[in-house]
Amino acid sequence: MISYGKTDIGMTRSVNQDSIFFSDKNIGNLPNLYIVADGMGGHQAGDYASAHAVSWFVEYVKNCKYVNPITILKTGIARINDMLLKEAAEHKDLKGMGTTFVAAVITEDKMYVANIGDSRLYISNEEEIKQITLDHSLVEELIRTGQLERRKVRFHPEKNIITRALGTGHEAIPDFFEIVLQKNEKILLCSDGLTNMVEDDEIRDIIMQKDFLDKICDDLITRANYYGGKDNIGVVVIEQALNEV
């Protein structure tokens, strides 16, 4: 696999609370690792939550004795949740902090995904883009219960209210996915600073360009900012290397 990622403060925020990690090489017993986290809280708290969730998780993986990717993702997320709660209890300026967290691991033709919050993972090819993760948000709950049409989500006044996150409760409950990958697909992890600004089909058109991945990341961020850049933007794009089947 080859990957690239980038974050941007956007057009209206004074602090960048998005954090990312991407490695195509082994991290502990994992063959690779990709993460996007979107922090929330006060001026310092959201930045602290996302940055430390990512760095602590990577450190956990480096020293983890488990081999199964889902087990590593599950135990790591639980550990990071406990650490964020402990930090918030000990430091008043961090009280109320939390972060979304979406992580992926790719082994041969399979991808293992964990997510909590409303940062997303997509798989895209020339025909379609498919959201793999399910948002843990108030508007998603309204959609599931038939109280809101999906096409109206972008303009809903409570679209930024999430129902699960790391650091907000004593039990973090992520979703897990196991996906069989196909040839010529690209994978996108991103924060809602992208998806609240840019439609899925437009995201697909950008990430399926034949450009280098750094150019694709730049184009995604540029497009989100063109439409208003109302939040921080975090993106990681992954594709198969040319010598991979």
Tab-separated table of C-alpha atoms in Angstrom, residues 3-214:
chain	number	residue	atom	x	y	z
A	3	SER	CA	-0.625	6.513	1.374
A	4	TYR	CA	-0.524	10.203	2.090
A	5	GLY	CA	-2.349	12.438	4.556
A	6	LYS	CA	-2.748	16.065	5.470
A	7	THR	CA	-4.669	18.334	7.827
A	8	ASP	CA	-5.742	21.946	7.371
A	9	ILE	CA	-7.163	24.500	9.791
A	10	GLY	CA	-9.899	25.513	7.347
A	11	MET	CA	-11.200	29.019	6.764
A	12	THR	CA	-12.953	29.876	10.034
A	13	ARG	CA	-11.285	28.046	12.954
A	14	SER	CA	-8.412	29.441	15.024
A	15	VAL	CA	-7.066	26.017	16.126
A	16	ASN	CA	-6.572	22.798	14.175
A	17	GLN	CA	-8.115	19.978	16.215
A	18	ASP	CA	-7.725	17.292	13.524
A	19	SER	CA	-4.883	14.765	13.844
A	20	ILE	CA	-3.808	12.030	11.460
A	21	PHE	CA	-1.333	9.157	11.190
A	22	PHE	CA	-0.377	7.048	8.185
A	23	SER	CA	2.278	4.378	7.843
A	24	ASP	CA	2.630	1.822	5.046
A	25	LYS	CA	5.231	-0.026	7.098
A	26	ASN	CA	4.861	-2.291	10.107
A	27	ILE	CA	3.726	-0.749	13.379
A	28	GLY	CA	4.214	-3.436	16.017
A	29	ASN	CA	2.336	-6.524	14.832
A	30	LEU	CA	0.291	-4.550	12.315
A	31	PRO	CA	1.522	-4.384	8.689
A	32	ASN	CA	0.393	-0.750	8.383
A	33	LEU	CA	-1.830	1.754	10.159
A	34	TYR	CA	-3.982	4.734	9.152
A	35	ILE	CA	-5.844	7.072	11.535
A	36	VAL	CA	-7.927	10.245	11.465
A	37	ALA	CA	-9.113	11.861	14.718
A	38	ASP	CA	-11.220	15.007	15.121
A	39	GLY	CA	-10.997	16.569	18.577
A	40	MET	CA	-13.658	18.481	20.452
A	41	GLY	CA	-13.621	20.629	23.546
A	42	GLY	CA	-12.217	24.017	24.481
A	43	HIS	CA	-9.418	25.921	22.752
A	44	GLN	CA	-6.772	23.467	23.970
A	45	ALA	CA	-8.815	20.406	24.891
A	46	GLY	CA	-9.873	19.261	21.410
A	47	ASP	CA	-6.384	19.660	20.017
A	48	TYR	CA	-4.966	17.752	22.991
A	49	ALA	CA	-7.559	14.963	22.724
A	50	SER	CA	-7.032	14.159	19.052
A	51	ALA	CA	-3.248	14.542	19.034
A	52	HIS	CA	-2.727	12.423	22.130
A	53	ALA	CA	-5.305	9.808	21.113
A	54	VAL	CA	-3.348	9.257	17.900
A	55	SER	CA	0.132	9.285	19.457
A	56	TRP	CA	-0.893	7.107	22.420
A	57	PHE	CA	-2.611	4.632	20.118
A	58	VAL	CA	0.444	4.307	17.866
A	59	GLU	CA	2.644	3.763	20.922
A	60	TYR	CA	0.219	1.131	22.225
A	61	VAL	CA	0.315	-0.727	18.903
A	62	LYS	CA	4.111	-0.685	18.841
A	63	ASN	CA	4.215	-2.538	22.168
A	64	CYS	CA	1.072	-4.668	21.841
A	65	LYS	CA	1.520	-8.436	22.025
A	66	TYR	CA	-1.751	-9.268	20.282
A	67	VAL	CA	-1.661	-10.317	16.626
A	68	ASN	CA	-5.274	-10.128	15.462
A	69	PRO	CA	-5.929	-6.654	13.979
A	70	ILE	CA	-9.433	-6.320	15.440
A	71	THR	CA	-8.159	-7.276	18.896
A	72	ILE	CA	-5.389	-4.678	18.629
A	73	LEU	CA	-7.822	-1.978	17.484
A	74	LYS	CA	-10.367	-2.853	20.175
A	75	THR	CA	-7.967	-3.005	23.104
A	76	GLY	CA	-6.083	0.069	21.923
A	77	ILE	CA	-9.236	2.170	21.691
A	78	ALA	CA	-10.299	1.085	25.177
A	79	ARG	CA	-6.850	1.986	26.556
A	80	ILE	CA	-6.853	5.421	24.920
A	81	ASN	CA	-10.346	6.156	26.182
A	82	ASP	CA	-9.200	5.447	29.760
A	83	MET	CA	-6.139	7.649	29.317
A	84	LEU	CA	-8.191	10.585	28.011
A	85	LEU	CA	-10.628	10.292	30.915
A	86	LYS	CA	-7.738	10.229	33.386
A	87	GLU	CA	-6.139	13.327	31.853
A	88	ALA	CA	-9.454	15.220	31.869
A	89	ALA	CA	-10.022	14.356	35.540
A	90	GLU	CA	-6.554	15.596	36.503
A	91	HIS	CA	-6.476	18.827	34.457
A	92	LYS	CA	-9.330	21.337	34.603
A	93	ASP	CA	-8.479	22.873	31.242
A	94	LEU	CA	-8.999	19.472	29.592
A	95	LYS	CA	-12.398	18.785	31.129
A	96	GLY	CA	-15.005	17.925	28.515
A	97	MET	CA	-12.501	16.972	25.830
A	98	GLY	CA	-13.108	14.122	23.422
A	99	THR	CA	-12.269	12.981	19.929
A	100	THR	CA	-13.607	10.959	17.057
A	101	PHE	CA	-11.356	8.147	15.898
A	102	VAL	CA	-11.313	6.112	12.701
A	103	ALA	CA	-8.487	3.639	12.065
A	104	ALA	CA	-7.729	1.109	9.349
A	105	VAL	CA	-5.313	-1.798	8.892
A	106	ILE	CA	-4.816	-3.597	5.563
A	107	THR	CA	-3.558	-7.186	5.327
A	108	GLU	CA	-3.259	-8.643	1.826
A	109	ASP	CA	-6.784	-8.241	0.353
A	110	LYS	CA	-8.627	-7.426	3.590
A	111	MET	CA	-9.090	-4.211	5.498
A	112	TYR	CA	-9.992	-3.966	9.172
A	113	VAL	CA	-11.653	-0.746	10.317
A	114	ALA	CA	-12.638	0.680	13.694
A	115	ASN	CA	-14.524	3.917	14.201
A	116	ILE	CA	-16.167	5.932	16.925
A	117	GLY	CA	-17.735	9.305	16.190
A	118	ASP	CA	-18.440	10.838	12.786
A	119	SER	CA	-15.072	10.743	11.049
A	120	ARG	CA	-15.442	8.420	8.092
A	121	LEU	CA	-13.813	5.787	5.928
A	122	TYR	CA	-14.758	5.440	2.269
A	123	ILE	CA	-13.823	2.992	-0.487
A	124	SER	CA	-13.936	4.388	-4.008
A	125	ASN	CA	-13.559	3.091	-7.551
A	126	GLU	CA	-14.349	4.523	-10.968
A	127	GLU	CA	-18.063	3.745	-10.612
A	128	GLU	CA	-18.941	4.664	-7.050
A	129	ILE	CA	-17.848	5.786	-3.623
A	130	LYS	CA	-19.085	3.813	-0.617
A	131	GLN	CA	-19.086	4.961	3.000
A	132	ILE	CA	-17.989	1.973	5.099
A	133	THR	CA	-18.293	3.505	8.550
A	134	LEU	CA	-21.552	4.617	10.133
A	135	ASP	CA	-21.676	8.043	11.757
A	136	HIS	CA	-22.333	8.103	15.484
A	137	SER	CA	-24.315	11.322	15.326
A	138	LEU	CA	-27.718	12.724	16.180
A	139	VAL	CA	-28.677	13.242	12.544
A	140	GLU	CA	-27.728	9.653	11.675
A	141	GLU	CA	-30.030	8.454	14.453
A	142	LEU	CA	-32.806	10.630	13.011
A	143	ILE	CA	-32.216	9.109	9.583
A	144	ARG	CA	-32.328	5.565	10.940
A	145	THR	CA	-35.649	6.228	12.660
A	146	GLY	CA	-37.142	7.873	9.584
A	147	GLN	CA	-37.320	11.361	11.100
A	148	LEU	CA	-34.888	12.972	8.647
A	149	GLU	CA	-34.083	12.559	4.946
A	150	ARG	CA	-30.394	12.028	4.197
A	151	ARG	CA	-30.387	14.779	1.566
A	152	LYS	CA	-31.258	17.290	4.292
A	153	VAL	CA	-28.414	16.375	6.660
A	154	ARG	CA	-25.957	19.020	5.468
A	155	PHE	CA	-28.308	21.846	6.447
A	156	HIS	CA	-29.567	20.414	9.739
A	157	PRO	CA	-28.807	22.752	12.682
A	158	GLU	CA	-27.657	19.842	14.894
A	159	LYS	CA	-25.529	18.023	12.316
A	160	ASN	CA	-22.373	18.393	14.457
A	161	ILE	CA	-23.782	16.647	17.539
A	162	ILE	CA	-22.130	13.241	17.907
A	163	THR	CA	-23.423	10.438	20.095
A	164	ARG	CA	-20.176	8.532	20.683
A	165	ALA	CA	-16.561	9.627	21.019
A	166	LEU	CA	-13.356	8.772	22.827
A	167	GLY	CA	-12.929	10.429	26.203
A	168	THR	CA	-16.593	11.206	26.811
A	169	GLY	CA	-17.647	8.131	28.782
A	170	HIS	CA	-16.203	5.258	30.764
A	171	GLU	CA	-16.971	2.792	27.996
A	172	ALA	CA	-15.943	3.560	24.416
A	173	ILE	CA	-18.010	1.494	21.963
A	174	PRO	CA	-16.552	1.584	18.450
A	175	ASP	CA	-17.884	-0.179	15.366
A	176	PHE	CA	-15.673	-2.710	13.576
A	177	PHE	CA	-15.674	-3.705	9.908
A	178	GLU	CA	-13.868	-6.346	7.867
A	179	ILE	CA	-13.805	-5.527	4.161
A	180	VAL	CA	-12.485	-7.504	1.177
A	181	LEU	CA	-10.664	-5.068	-1.094
A	182	GLN	CA	-10.776	-5.142	-4.887
A	183	LYS	CA	-8.234	-3.983	-7.450
A	184	ASN	CA	-8.137	-0.309	-8.471
A	185	GLU	CA	-9.839	0.921	-5.313
A	186	LYS	CA	-8.738	3.855	-3.214
A	187	ILE	CA	-9.478	4.357	0.459
A	188	LEU	CA	-10.199	7.646	2.183
A	189	LEU	CA	-10.237	8.393	5.901
A	190	CYS	CA	-11.470	11.881	6.700
A	191	SER	CA	-12.983	14.204	9.276
A	192	ASP	CA	-16.349	15.887	8.866
A	193	GLY	CA	-14.575	19.078	7.871
A	194	LEU	CA	-14.408	17.468	4.428
A	195	THR	CA	-17.734	15.651	4.252
A	196	ASN	CA	-19.784	18.571	5.556
A	197	MET	CA	-18.407	20.716	2.745
A	198	VAL	CA	-18.047	18.394	-0.250
A	199	GLU	CA	-20.567	15.893	-1.661
A	200	ASP	CA	-19.544	12.221	-1.842
A	201	ASP	CA	-19.608	12.077	-5.661
A	202	GLU	CA	-17.323	15.090	-5.871
A	203	ILE	CA	-14.977	13.485	-3.353
A	204	ARG	CA	-14.889	10.373	-5.560
A	205	ASP	CA	-14.049	12.424	-8.640
A	206	ILE	CA	-11.101	13.972	-6.816
A	207	ILE	CA	-9.637	10.851	-5.208
A	208	MET	CA	-9.932	8.785	-8.400
A	209	GLN	CA	-7.669	11.211	-10.258
A	210	LYS	CA	-4.454	9.720	-11.611
A	211	ASP	CA	-2.439	12.317	-9.707
A	212	PHE	CA	-0.027	11.597	-6.877
A	213	LEU	CA	-1.672	11.136	-3.488
A	214	ASP	CA	-0.275	14.379	-2.082
